[in-house]
Amino acid sequence: MIILDLHLEDSDGIEILHHLNEINYPGHIILCSGLDSRLINASDAIARQLGLKMLPAIQKPIKIRELKNILENYWSCDPDISCESIHRGIDLNQFTIHYQPKMKISTLDVIGLEALIRWNYNDELLLYPDAFIPIAEHSHAIDTLTEWLIDQVLQDIQEWRKKGFDLSVAINIPANFLVNPNIPQILTSKIQTYGTPLSAITFEITETGVMALPNITKDIISRLRIRGVSFSIDDFGTGYSSLISLHNIPFNELKIDKIFIMNLHEDEDAQKIVNAAINLAHNLGMTVVAEGVENRQSLNVLRDLGCDIAQGYLIAKPMPKEELTAWLENQEYQAWKDL
Ligand code: C2E
Ligand code: CA
Ligand code: CA
């Protein structure tokens, strides 16, 4: 961030703003000046037109409280997302998991959950994964985050099992996570620590990620499948997988992307695509999950097409663990059976 005075020795603030624009300066700028407010506002407008990221300008002499307010708002609405801040967030226990139920279409029973990570960045700001997972994936932060998540999920599964809810949990992992040949061993020792069976875990890898899987991961996936872990191809339909690759890697679940599902009831083309995907997956012996089920009509279409499992806002939104436990205990999903 730059705090820029408009009045400089041998230049002026507007010249500097043009220069910052030329070098594509990515940070925020606060203009400050003892000049009259109309001139400050006009300079601020020029900077915004250039596309620079401007915070409110301030008049000199600077009032500390005014600057403090601007900076506090800045920190809360424009978080610093980097490998370092993610590690710091893990240390500060700022990450949390929301769980979204998955329902078996034929019986309307809740059979599992998907773990979706969130970052309590500060008291006001809850960050969704799209804001930080891509950055984490460009560094080792993603491995730390994924290991943290697996530990949490294994503990949470145990807590639910003690309450009588036998649920499997799907965890999103980047394809690269499986490159480490020690993963089967690491997972097995975690299982011993928490006492959760590996069969309660499904790893979801996006279709695009599956295409990029190095050979070694096929070996690791097979070893984990033998130990009971399920593997799901996530966001199916958005990548470019070939039937051969589907056949070669031992995935046992196909998760059809929500873009085909959200308006399934009124989109005939989507129905044809979903029908083909379900037949393909079933012929390969895979279970089919539809995500993004938002209305009852689409659920009916999925049932008629023979889809196995549904997940989406119609059933429930992702919830924090305590809320999800209450949802399960109150058997809110039982209402489905009366519809
Ligand atoms: P995804 O795996 O495709 O997860 C499903 C996303 O769709 C979630 O968004 C979920 O809240 C949302 N969703 C669920 N039901 C509906 C519905 O009926 N309608 C609509 N419109 N959306 C629905 P979220 O939680 O923001 O997650 C976004 C993506 O972030 C996930 O997409 C996943 O790729 C990634 N992600 C989430 N948690 C993790 C994680 O722990 N590790 C990694 N590596 N990626 C994660
Ligand atoms: Ca997923
Ligand atoms: Ca998905």
PDB file of N, CA and C in Angstrom, residues 120-159:
ATOM      1  N   ASN A 120     -12.099 -18.216   8.756  1.00  0.00           N
ATOM      2  CA  ASN A 120     -12.550 -17.106   9.599  1.00  0.00           C
ATOM      3  C   ASN A 120     -11.428 -16.086   9.646  1.00  0.00           C
ATOM      4  N   TYR A 121     -11.361 -15.267   8.620  1.00  0.00           N
ATOM      5  CA  TYR A 121     -10.205 -14.379   8.483  1.00  0.00           C
ATOM      6  C   TYR A 121     -10.128 -13.368   9.632  1.00  0.00           C
ATOM      7  N   ASN A 122     -11.275 -12.820   9.984  1.00  0.00           N
ATOM      8  CA  ASN A 122     -11.374 -12.001  11.205  1.00  0.00           C
ATOM      9  C   ASN A 122     -12.834 -12.010  11.640  1.00  0.00           C
ATOM     10  N   ASP A 123     -13.175 -11.193  12.648  1.00  0.00           N
ATOM     11  CA  ASP A 123     -14.537 -11.250  13.200  1.00  0.00           C
ATOM     12  C   ASP A 123     -15.608 -10.979  12.151  1.00  0.00           C
ATOM     13  N   GLU A 124     -15.260 -10.170  11.139  1.00  0.00           N
ATOM     14  CA  GLU A 124     -16.287  -9.777  10.160  1.00  0.00           C
ATOM     15  C   GLU A 124     -16.233 -10.590   8.877  1.00  0.00           C
ATOM     16  N   LEU A 125     -15.113 -11.233   8.632  1.00  0.00           N
ATOM     17  CA  LEU A 125     -14.910 -11.781   7.290  1.00  0.00           C
ATOM     18  C   LEU A 125     -14.728 -13.298   7.287  1.00  0.00           C
ATOM     19  N   LEU A 126     -15.672 -13.978   6.616  1.00  0.00           N
ATOM     20  CA  LEU A 126     -15.539 -15.419   6.418  1.00  0.00           C
ATOM     21  C   LEU A 126     -15.177 -15.630   4.954  1.00  0.00           C
ATOM     22  N   LEU A 127     -14.013 -16.194   4.710  1.00  0.00           N
ATOM     23  CA  LEU A 127     -13.582 -16.374   3.321  1.00  0.00           C
ATOM     24  C   LEU A 127     -14.000 -17.753   2.807  1.00  0.00           C
ATOM     25  N   TYR A 128     -14.495 -17.790   1.564  1.00  0.00           N
ATOM     26  CA  TYR A 128     -14.879 -19.050   0.913  1.00  0.00           C
ATOM     27  C   TYR A 128     -13.674 -19.593   0.142  1.00  0.00           C
ATOM     28  N   PRO A 129     -13.677 -20.898  -0.112  1.00  0.00           N
ATOM     29  CA  PRO A 129     -12.462 -21.511  -0.672  1.00  0.00           C
ATOM     30  C   PRO A 129     -11.976 -20.912  -1.986  1.00  0.00           C
ATOM     31  N   ASP A 130     -12.906 -20.432  -2.824  1.00  0.00           N
ATOM     32  CA  ASP A 130     -12.448 -19.882  -4.105  1.00  0.00           C
ATOM     33  C   ASP A 130     -11.484 -18.715  -3.904  1.00  0.00           C
ATOM     34  N   ALA A 131     -11.550 -18.054  -2.718  1.00  0.00           N
ATOM     35  CA  ALA A 131     -10.680 -16.896  -2.467  1.00  0.00           C
ATOM     36  C   ALA A 131      -9.264 -17.306  -2.086  1.00  0.00           C
ATOM     37  N   PHE A 132      -9.085 -18.530  -1.554  1.00  0.00           N
ATOM     38  CA  PHE A 132      -7.726 -18.845  -1.083  1.00  0.00           C
ATOM     39  C   PHE A 132      -7.177 -20.194  -1.559  1.00  0.00           C
ATOM     40  N   ILE A 133      -8.059 -21.135  -1.969  1.00  0.00           N
ATOM     41  CA  ILE A 133      -7.532 -22.442  -2.402  1.00  0.00           C
ATOM     42  C   ILE A 133      -6.614 -22.310  -3.630  1.00  0.00           C
ATOM     43  N   PRO A 134      -6.991 -21.499  -4.655  1.00  0.00           N
ATOM     44  CA  PRO A 134      -6.072 -21.388  -5.805  1.00  0.00           C
ATOM     45  C   PRO A 134      -4.694 -20.875  -5.385  1.00  0.00           C
ATOM     46  N   ILE A 135      -4.651 -19.954  -4.401  1.00  0.00           N
ATOM     47  CA  ILE A 135      -3.346 -19.434  -3.949  1.00  0.00           C
ATOM     48  C   ILE A 135      -2.614 -20.521  -3.156  1.00  0.00           C
ATOM     49  N   ALA A 136      -3.359 -21.225  -2.304  1.00  0.00           N
ATOM     50  CA  ALA A 136      -2.739 -22.319  -1.534  1.00  0.00           C
ATOM     51  C   ALA A 136      -2.177 -23.383  -2.464  1.00  0.00           C
ATOM     52  N   GLU A 137      -2.894 -23.623  -3.582  1.00  0.00           N
ATOM     53  CA  GLU A 137      -2.459 -24.685  -4.496  1.00  0.00           C
ATOM     54  C   GLU A 137      -1.158 -24.347  -5.218  1.00  0.00           C
ATOM     55  N   HIS A 138      -0.792 -23.065  -5.225  1.00  0.00           N
ATOM     56  CA  HIS A 138       0.472 -22.693  -5.859  1.00  0.00           C
ATOM     57  C   HIS A 138       1.640 -22.750  -4.883  1.00  0.00           C
ATOM     58  N   SER A 139       1.406 -23.306  -3.712  1.00  0.00           N
ATOM     59  CA  SER A 139       2.491 -23.385  -2.732  1.00  0.00           C
ATOM     60  C   SER A 139       2.281 -24.654  -1.902  1.00  0.00           C
ATOM     61  N   HIS A 140       3.157 -24.855  -0.930  1.00  0.00           N
ATOM     62  CA  HIS A 140       2.990 -26.038  -0.081  1.00  0.00           C
ATOM     63  C   HIS A 140       1.878 -25.848   0.940  1.00  0.00           C
ATOM     64  N   ALA A 141       1.318 -24.622   0.980  1.00  0.00           N
ATOM     65  CA  ALA A 141       0.247 -24.372   1.961  1.00  0.00           C
ATOM     66  C   ALA A 141      -0.897 -25.369   1.777  1.00  0.00           C
ATOM     67  N   ILE A 142      -1.149 -25.782   0.537  1.00  0.00           N
ATOM     68  CA  ILE A 142      -2.280 -26.686   0.294  1.00  0.00           C
ATOM     69  C   ILE A 142      -2.081 -28.031   0.999  1.00  0.00           C
ATOM     70  N   ASP A 143      -0.819 -28.499   1.068  1.00  0.00           N
ATOM     71  CA  ASP A 143      -0.579 -29.784   1.737  1.00  0.00           C
ATOM     72  C   ASP A 143      -0.868 -29.662   3.232  1.00  0.00           C
ATOM     73  N   THR A 144      -0.396 -28.558   3.834  1.00  0.00           N
ATOM     74  CA  THR A 144      -0.635 -28.334   5.269  1.00  0.00           C
ATOM     75  C   THR A 144      -2.145 -28.249   5.520  1.00  0.00           C
ATOM     76  N   LEU A 145      -2.824 -27.507   4.638  1.00  0.00           N
ATOM     77  CA  LEU A 145      -4.271 -27.314   4.786  1.00  0.00           C
ATOM     78  C   LEU A 145      -5.015 -28.656   4.644  1.00  0.00           C
ATOM     79  N   THR A 146      -4.614 -29.442   3.652  1.00  0.00           N
ATOM     80  CA  THR A 146      -5.291 -30.726   3.412  1.00  0.00           C
ATOM     81  C   THR A 146      -5.055 -31.679   4.580  1.00  0.00           C
ATOM     82  N   GLU A 147      -3.820 -31.700   5.105  1.00  0.00           N
ATOM     83  CA  GLU A 147      -3.549 -32.591   6.255  1.00  0.00           C
ATOM     84  C   GLU A 147      -4.346 -32.150   7.472  1.00  0.00           C
ATOM     85  N   TRP A 148      -4.419 -30.817   7.677  1.00  0.00           N
ATOM     86  CA  TRP A 148      -5.213 -30.288   8.792  1.00  0.00           C
ATOM     87  C   TRP A 148      -6.669 -30.733   8.640  1.00  0.00           C
ATOM     88  N   LEU A 149      -7.174 -30.602   7.395  1.00  0.00           N
ATOM     89  CA  LEU A 149      -8.578 -30.933   7.126  1.00  0.00           C
ATOM     90  C   LEU A 149      -8.856 -32.416   7.382  1.00  0.00           C
ATOM     91  N   ILE A 150      -7.941 -33.268   6.935  1.00  0.00           N
ATOM     92  CA  ILE A 150      -8.143 -34.716   7.119  1.00  0.00           C
ATOM     93  C   ILE A 150      -8.211 -35.040   8.613  1.00  0.00           C
ATOM     94  N   ASP A 151      -7.297 -34.448   9.401  1.00  0.00           N
ATOM     95  CA  ASP A 151      -7.321 -34.677  10.855  1.00  0.00           C
ATOM     96  C   ASP A 151      -8.660 -34.273  11.450  1.00  0.00           C
ATOM     97  N   GLN A 152      -9.130 -33.079  11.076  1.00  0.00           N
ATOM     98  CA  GLN A 152     -10.402 -32.581  11.621  1.00  0.00           C
ATOM     99  C   GLN A 152     -11.546 -33.502  11.248  1.00  0.00           C
ATOM    100  N   VAL A 153     -11.577 -33.878   9.958  1.00  0.00           N
ATOM    101  CA  VAL A 153     -12.693 -34.710   9.476  1.00  0.00           C
ATOM    102  C   VAL A 153     -12.701 -36.058  10.203  1.00  0.00           C
ATOM    103  N   LEU A 154     -11.509 -36.652  10.372  1.00  0.00           N
ATOM    104  CA  LEU A 154     -11.459 -37.961  11.048  1.00  0.00           C
ATOM    105  C   LEU A 154     -11.988 -37.846  12.483  1.00  0.00           C
ATOM    106  N   GLN A 155     -11.632 -36.747  13.158  1.00  0.00           N
ATOM    107  CA  GLN A 155     -12.150 -36.537  14.529  1.00  0.00           C
ATOM    108  C   GLN A 155     -13.660 -36.346  14.521  1.00  0.00           C
ATOM    109  N   ASP A 156     -14.147 -35.523  13.561  1.00  0.00           N
ATOM    110  CA  ASP A 156     -15.585 -35.235  13.515  1.00  0.00           C
ATOM    111  C   ASP A 156     -16.385 -36.506  13.204  1.00  0.00           C
ATOM    112  N   ILE A 157     -15.851 -37.338  12.300  1.00  0.00           N
ATOM    113  CA  ILE A 157     -16.558 -38.592  11.969  1.00  0.00           C
ATOM    114  C   ILE A 157     -16.725 -39.425  13.243  1.00  0.00           C
ATOM    115  N   GLN A 158     -15.642 -39.480  14.042  1.00  0.00           N
ATOM    116  CA  GLN A 158     -15.712 -40.266  15.283  1.00  0.00           C
ATOM    117  C   GLN A 158     -16.789 -39.737  16.221  1.00  0.00           C
ATOM    118  N   GLU A 159     -16.845 -38.387  16.326  1.00  0.00           N
ATOM    119  CA  GLU A 159     -17.871 -37.796  17.208  1.00  0.00           C
ATOM    120  C   GLU A 159     -19.261 -38.166  16.740  1.00  0.00           C
TER     121      GLU A 159
END
